[in-house]
Short mmCIF file of C-alpha atoms in Angstrom, two decimals:
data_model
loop_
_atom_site.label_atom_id
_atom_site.label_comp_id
_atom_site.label_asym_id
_atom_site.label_seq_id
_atom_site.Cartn_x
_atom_site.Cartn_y
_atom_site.Cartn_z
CA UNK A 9 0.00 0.00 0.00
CA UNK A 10 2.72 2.62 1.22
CA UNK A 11 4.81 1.59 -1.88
CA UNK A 12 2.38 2.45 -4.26
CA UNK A 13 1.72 5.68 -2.97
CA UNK A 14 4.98 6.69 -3.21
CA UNK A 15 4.76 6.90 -7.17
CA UNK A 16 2.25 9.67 -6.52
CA UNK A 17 4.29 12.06 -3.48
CA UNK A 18 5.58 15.20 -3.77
CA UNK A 19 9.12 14.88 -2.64
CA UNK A 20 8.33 16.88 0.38
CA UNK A 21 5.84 13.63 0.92
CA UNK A 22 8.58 11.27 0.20
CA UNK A 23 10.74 12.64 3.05
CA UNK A 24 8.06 12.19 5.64
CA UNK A 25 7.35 8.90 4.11
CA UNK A 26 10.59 7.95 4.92
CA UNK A 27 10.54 9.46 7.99
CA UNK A 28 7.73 7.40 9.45
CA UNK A 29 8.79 3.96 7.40
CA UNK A 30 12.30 4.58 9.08
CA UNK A 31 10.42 5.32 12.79
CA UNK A 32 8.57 1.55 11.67
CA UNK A 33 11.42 -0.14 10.57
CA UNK A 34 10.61 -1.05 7.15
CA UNK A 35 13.32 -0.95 5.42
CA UNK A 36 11.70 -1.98 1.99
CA UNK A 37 9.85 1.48 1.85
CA UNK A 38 12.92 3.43 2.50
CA UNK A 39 14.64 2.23 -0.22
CA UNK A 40 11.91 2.80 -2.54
CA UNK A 41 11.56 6.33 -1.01
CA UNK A 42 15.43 6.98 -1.00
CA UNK A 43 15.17 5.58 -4.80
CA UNK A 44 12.21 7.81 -5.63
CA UNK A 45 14.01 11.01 -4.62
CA UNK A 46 17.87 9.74 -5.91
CA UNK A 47 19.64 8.80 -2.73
CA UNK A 48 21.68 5.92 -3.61
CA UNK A 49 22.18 2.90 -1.11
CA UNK A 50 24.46 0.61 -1.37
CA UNK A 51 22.87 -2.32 1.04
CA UNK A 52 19.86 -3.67 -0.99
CA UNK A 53 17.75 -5.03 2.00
CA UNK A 54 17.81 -5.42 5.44
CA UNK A 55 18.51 -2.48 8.34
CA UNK A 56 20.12 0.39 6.18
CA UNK A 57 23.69 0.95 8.15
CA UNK A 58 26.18 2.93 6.26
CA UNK A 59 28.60 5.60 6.58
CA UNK A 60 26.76 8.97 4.92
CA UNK A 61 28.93 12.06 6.42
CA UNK A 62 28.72 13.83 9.78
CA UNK A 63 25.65 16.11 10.33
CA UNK A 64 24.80 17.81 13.53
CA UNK A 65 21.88 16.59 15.54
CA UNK A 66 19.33 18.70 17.87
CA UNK A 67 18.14 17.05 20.73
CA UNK A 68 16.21 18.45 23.93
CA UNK A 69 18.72 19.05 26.72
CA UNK A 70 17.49 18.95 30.60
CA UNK A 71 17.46 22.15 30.56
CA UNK A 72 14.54 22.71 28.39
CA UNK A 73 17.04 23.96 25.96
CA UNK A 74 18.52 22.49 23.59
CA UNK A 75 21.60 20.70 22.40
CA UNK A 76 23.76 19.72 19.51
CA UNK A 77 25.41 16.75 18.83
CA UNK A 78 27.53 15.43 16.33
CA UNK A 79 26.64 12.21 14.70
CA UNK A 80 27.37 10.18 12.10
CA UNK A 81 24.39 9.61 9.38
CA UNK A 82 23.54 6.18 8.64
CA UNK A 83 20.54 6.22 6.79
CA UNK A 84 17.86 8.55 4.76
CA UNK A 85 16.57 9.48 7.99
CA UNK A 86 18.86 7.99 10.80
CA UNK A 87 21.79 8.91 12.43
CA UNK A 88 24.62 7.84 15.40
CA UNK A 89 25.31 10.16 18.11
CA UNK A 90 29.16 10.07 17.72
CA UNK A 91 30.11 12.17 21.16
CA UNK A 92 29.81 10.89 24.73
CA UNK A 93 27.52 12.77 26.90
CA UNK A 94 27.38 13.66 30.48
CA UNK A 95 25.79 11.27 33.17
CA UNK A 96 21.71 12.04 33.08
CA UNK A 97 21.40 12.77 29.44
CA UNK A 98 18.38 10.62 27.58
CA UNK A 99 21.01 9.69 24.84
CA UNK A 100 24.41 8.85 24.57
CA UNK A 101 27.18 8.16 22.25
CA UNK A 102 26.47 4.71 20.06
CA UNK A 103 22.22 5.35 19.93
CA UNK A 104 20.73 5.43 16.91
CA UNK A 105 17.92 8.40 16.01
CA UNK A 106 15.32 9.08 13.21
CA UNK A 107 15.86 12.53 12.47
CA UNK A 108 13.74 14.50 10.26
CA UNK A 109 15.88 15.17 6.90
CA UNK A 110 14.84 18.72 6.36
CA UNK A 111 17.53 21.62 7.23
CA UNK A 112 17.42 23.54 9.93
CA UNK A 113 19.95 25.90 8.45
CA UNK A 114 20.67 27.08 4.87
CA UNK A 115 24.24 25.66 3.10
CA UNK A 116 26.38 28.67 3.38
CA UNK A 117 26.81 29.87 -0.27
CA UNK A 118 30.88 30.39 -0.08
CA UNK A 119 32.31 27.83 -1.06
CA UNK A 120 35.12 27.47 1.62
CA UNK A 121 32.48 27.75 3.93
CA UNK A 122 30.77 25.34 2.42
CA UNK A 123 33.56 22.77 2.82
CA UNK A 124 33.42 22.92 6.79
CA UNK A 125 29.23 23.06 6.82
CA UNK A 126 28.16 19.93 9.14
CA UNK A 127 24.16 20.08 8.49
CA UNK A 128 22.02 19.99 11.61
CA UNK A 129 18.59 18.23 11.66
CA UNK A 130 16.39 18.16 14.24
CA UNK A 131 15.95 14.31 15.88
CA UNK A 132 12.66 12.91 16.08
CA UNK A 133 13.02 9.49 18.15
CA UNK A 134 14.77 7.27 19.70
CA UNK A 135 15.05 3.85 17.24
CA UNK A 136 17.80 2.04 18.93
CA UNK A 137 19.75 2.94 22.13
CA UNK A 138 23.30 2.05 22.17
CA UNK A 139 23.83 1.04 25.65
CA UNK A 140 26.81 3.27 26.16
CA UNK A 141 27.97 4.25 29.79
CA UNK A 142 30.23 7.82 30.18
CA UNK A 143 32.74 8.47 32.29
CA UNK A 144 34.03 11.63 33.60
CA UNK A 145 37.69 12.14 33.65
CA UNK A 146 39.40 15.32 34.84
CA UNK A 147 42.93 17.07 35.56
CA UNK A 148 46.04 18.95 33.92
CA UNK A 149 46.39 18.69 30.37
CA UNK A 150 49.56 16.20 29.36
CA UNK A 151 52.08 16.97 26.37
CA UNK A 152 50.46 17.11 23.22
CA UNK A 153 52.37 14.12 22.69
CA UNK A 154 50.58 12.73 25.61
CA UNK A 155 47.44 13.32 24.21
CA UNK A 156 47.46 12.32 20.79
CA UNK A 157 48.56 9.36 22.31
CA UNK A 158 45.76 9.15 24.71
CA UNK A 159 43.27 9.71 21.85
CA UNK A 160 44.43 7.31 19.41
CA UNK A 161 44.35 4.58 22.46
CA UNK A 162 40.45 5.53 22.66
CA UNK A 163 40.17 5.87 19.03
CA UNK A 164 41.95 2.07 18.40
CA UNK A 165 39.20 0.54 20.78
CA UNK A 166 36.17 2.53 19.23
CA UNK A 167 35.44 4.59 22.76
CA UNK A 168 33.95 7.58 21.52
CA UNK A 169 35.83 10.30 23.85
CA UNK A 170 35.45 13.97 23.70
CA UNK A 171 36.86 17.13 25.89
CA UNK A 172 34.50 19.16 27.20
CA UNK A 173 36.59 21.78 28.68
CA UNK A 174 38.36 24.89 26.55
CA UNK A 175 41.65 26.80 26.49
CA UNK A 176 40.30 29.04 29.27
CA UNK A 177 40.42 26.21 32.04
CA UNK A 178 43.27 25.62 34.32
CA UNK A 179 43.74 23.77 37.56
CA UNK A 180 46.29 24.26 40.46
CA UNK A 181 49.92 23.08 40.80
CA UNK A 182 49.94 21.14 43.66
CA UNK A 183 53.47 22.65 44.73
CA UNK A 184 53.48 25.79 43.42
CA UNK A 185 49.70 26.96 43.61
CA UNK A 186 50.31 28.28 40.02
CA UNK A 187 47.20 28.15 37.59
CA UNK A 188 48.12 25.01 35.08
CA UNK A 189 46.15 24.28 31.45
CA UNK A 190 43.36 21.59 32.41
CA UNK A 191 41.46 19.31 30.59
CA UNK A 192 38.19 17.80 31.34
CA UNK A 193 35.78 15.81 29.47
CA UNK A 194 33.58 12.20 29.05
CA UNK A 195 34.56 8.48 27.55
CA UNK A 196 31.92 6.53 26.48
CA UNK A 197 32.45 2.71 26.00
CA UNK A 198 30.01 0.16 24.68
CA UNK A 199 27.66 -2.42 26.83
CA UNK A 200 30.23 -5.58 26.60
CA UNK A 201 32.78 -3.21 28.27
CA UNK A 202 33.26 -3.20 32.21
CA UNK A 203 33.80 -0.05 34.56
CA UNK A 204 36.78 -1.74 35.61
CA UNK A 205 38.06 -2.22 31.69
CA UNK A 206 38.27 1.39 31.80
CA UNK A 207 39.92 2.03 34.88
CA UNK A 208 42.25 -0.14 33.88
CA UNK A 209 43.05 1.48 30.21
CA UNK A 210 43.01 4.92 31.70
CA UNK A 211 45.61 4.37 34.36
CA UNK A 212 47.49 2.29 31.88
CA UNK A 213 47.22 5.33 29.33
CA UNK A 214 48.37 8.17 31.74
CA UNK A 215 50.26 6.74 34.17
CA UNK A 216 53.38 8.53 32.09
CA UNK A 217 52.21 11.76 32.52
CA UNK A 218 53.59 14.79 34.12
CA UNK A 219 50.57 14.92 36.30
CA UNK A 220 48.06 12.09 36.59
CA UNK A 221 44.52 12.21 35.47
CA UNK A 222 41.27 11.77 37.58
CA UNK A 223 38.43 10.05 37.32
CA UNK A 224 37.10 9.98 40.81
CA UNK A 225 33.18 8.87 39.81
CA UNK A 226 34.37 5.58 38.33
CA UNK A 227 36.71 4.87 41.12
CA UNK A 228 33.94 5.18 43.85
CA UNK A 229 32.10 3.01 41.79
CA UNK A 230 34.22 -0.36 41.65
CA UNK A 231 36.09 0.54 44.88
CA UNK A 232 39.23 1.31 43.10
CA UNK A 233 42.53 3.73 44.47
CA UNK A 234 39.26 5.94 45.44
CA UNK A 235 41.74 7.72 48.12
CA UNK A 236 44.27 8.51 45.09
CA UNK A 237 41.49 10.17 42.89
CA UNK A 238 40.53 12.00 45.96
CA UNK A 239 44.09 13.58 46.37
CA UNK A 240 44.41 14.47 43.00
CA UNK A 241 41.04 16.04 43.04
CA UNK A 242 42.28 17.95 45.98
CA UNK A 243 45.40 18.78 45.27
CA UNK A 244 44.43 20.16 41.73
CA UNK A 245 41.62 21.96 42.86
CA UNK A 246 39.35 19.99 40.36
#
């Protein structure tokens, strides 16, 4: 029935088509609506999962505002959230949202500007949650050595990480009391991976550093050197 009104939709029509087949999970009519309007897939049947460019995703924040959130489009009308967010959120790195496929800002007409344009879309639902857990982590930015090191360890085991602090924060020298470039931010790692996997991998990854790295939440929570991450808490000023 839905596939052969399709022949007959504007392509305004087509979009929300999609939109609800996508919400229903029926993949048949999404391909015949991605078809219609000259989206080409490269799966032929089954859940559509592929790799279509970063957009920018608005979803409700607690707030009542709102928030943005890169993700990586997978679909017509689907996307994965590709940043860990904070304890409390609805969503999290790894879930998978219908989003509606209409633009919520204009493509900028220069071209260079153009080249660094990530769309945004506005999310509709919730289709699949990824099952993602954050963790905070907090303290005095390493070497930039350090850190590209850091992030490639993350990056190698698929743990979407990203820092949530700027170049205006600092914490305290323990000895000196001098101000010191900080670095906060959230890991996320998938279901099959244990709190204590990642205490493990972060004290592994940091334990060269200049000055160690906190992450006093997921400490308390498997019982772990919680007295340690409450020093460097303290002694940092975090």
């Amino acid at each position: 029935m839905l596939a052969e009104a399709l022949d007959e939709l504007t392509e305004e029509d087509t979009w929300r088509m999609i939109v609800m087949a996508t919400s229903a999970e029926d993949w048949e009519i999404v391909r015949k609506g991605a078809a219609k309007i000259g989206m080409p897939l490269k799966s032929t049947e089954g859940p559509i999962e592929e790799e279509m460019g970063l957009i920018r995703l608005v979803l409700p924040a607690p707030d009542g505002g709102q928030r943005q959130v890169l993700s990586i489009r997978t679909g017509p009308a689907t996307a994965r959230l590709a940043l860990p967010q904070p304890r409390g959120m609805d969503y999290n790195a790894g879930d998978l949202v219908v989003f509606d496929p209409q633009l919520l800002e204009p493509v900028p007409e220069d071209p260079e500007e153009q080249q660094n344009f990530v769309p945004p879309f506005a999310a509709v639902r919730m289709l699949r949650p990824g099952g993602y857990t954050s963790y905070f982590f907090d303290g005095a930015a390493p070497s930039e050595e350090d850190w590209a090191e850091f992030t490639e360890v993350m990056a190698e085991r698929g743990w979407p990480m990203w820092v949530y602090s700027d170049e205006n924060y600092t914490v305290t020298h323990p000895s000196t009391g001098e101000p010191l470039p900080g670095v906060f931010g959230w890991v996320a790692v998938p279901p099959n991976v244990t709190p204590a996997e990642v205490d493990a991998l972060l004290d592994d990854a940091t334990e060269r550093w200049v000055h160690p790295l906190a992450w006093l939440d997921l400490a308390r929570e498997i019982g772990v050197e919680v007295e340690r991450h409450e020093r460097i808490v303290k002694e940092y000023g975090l």
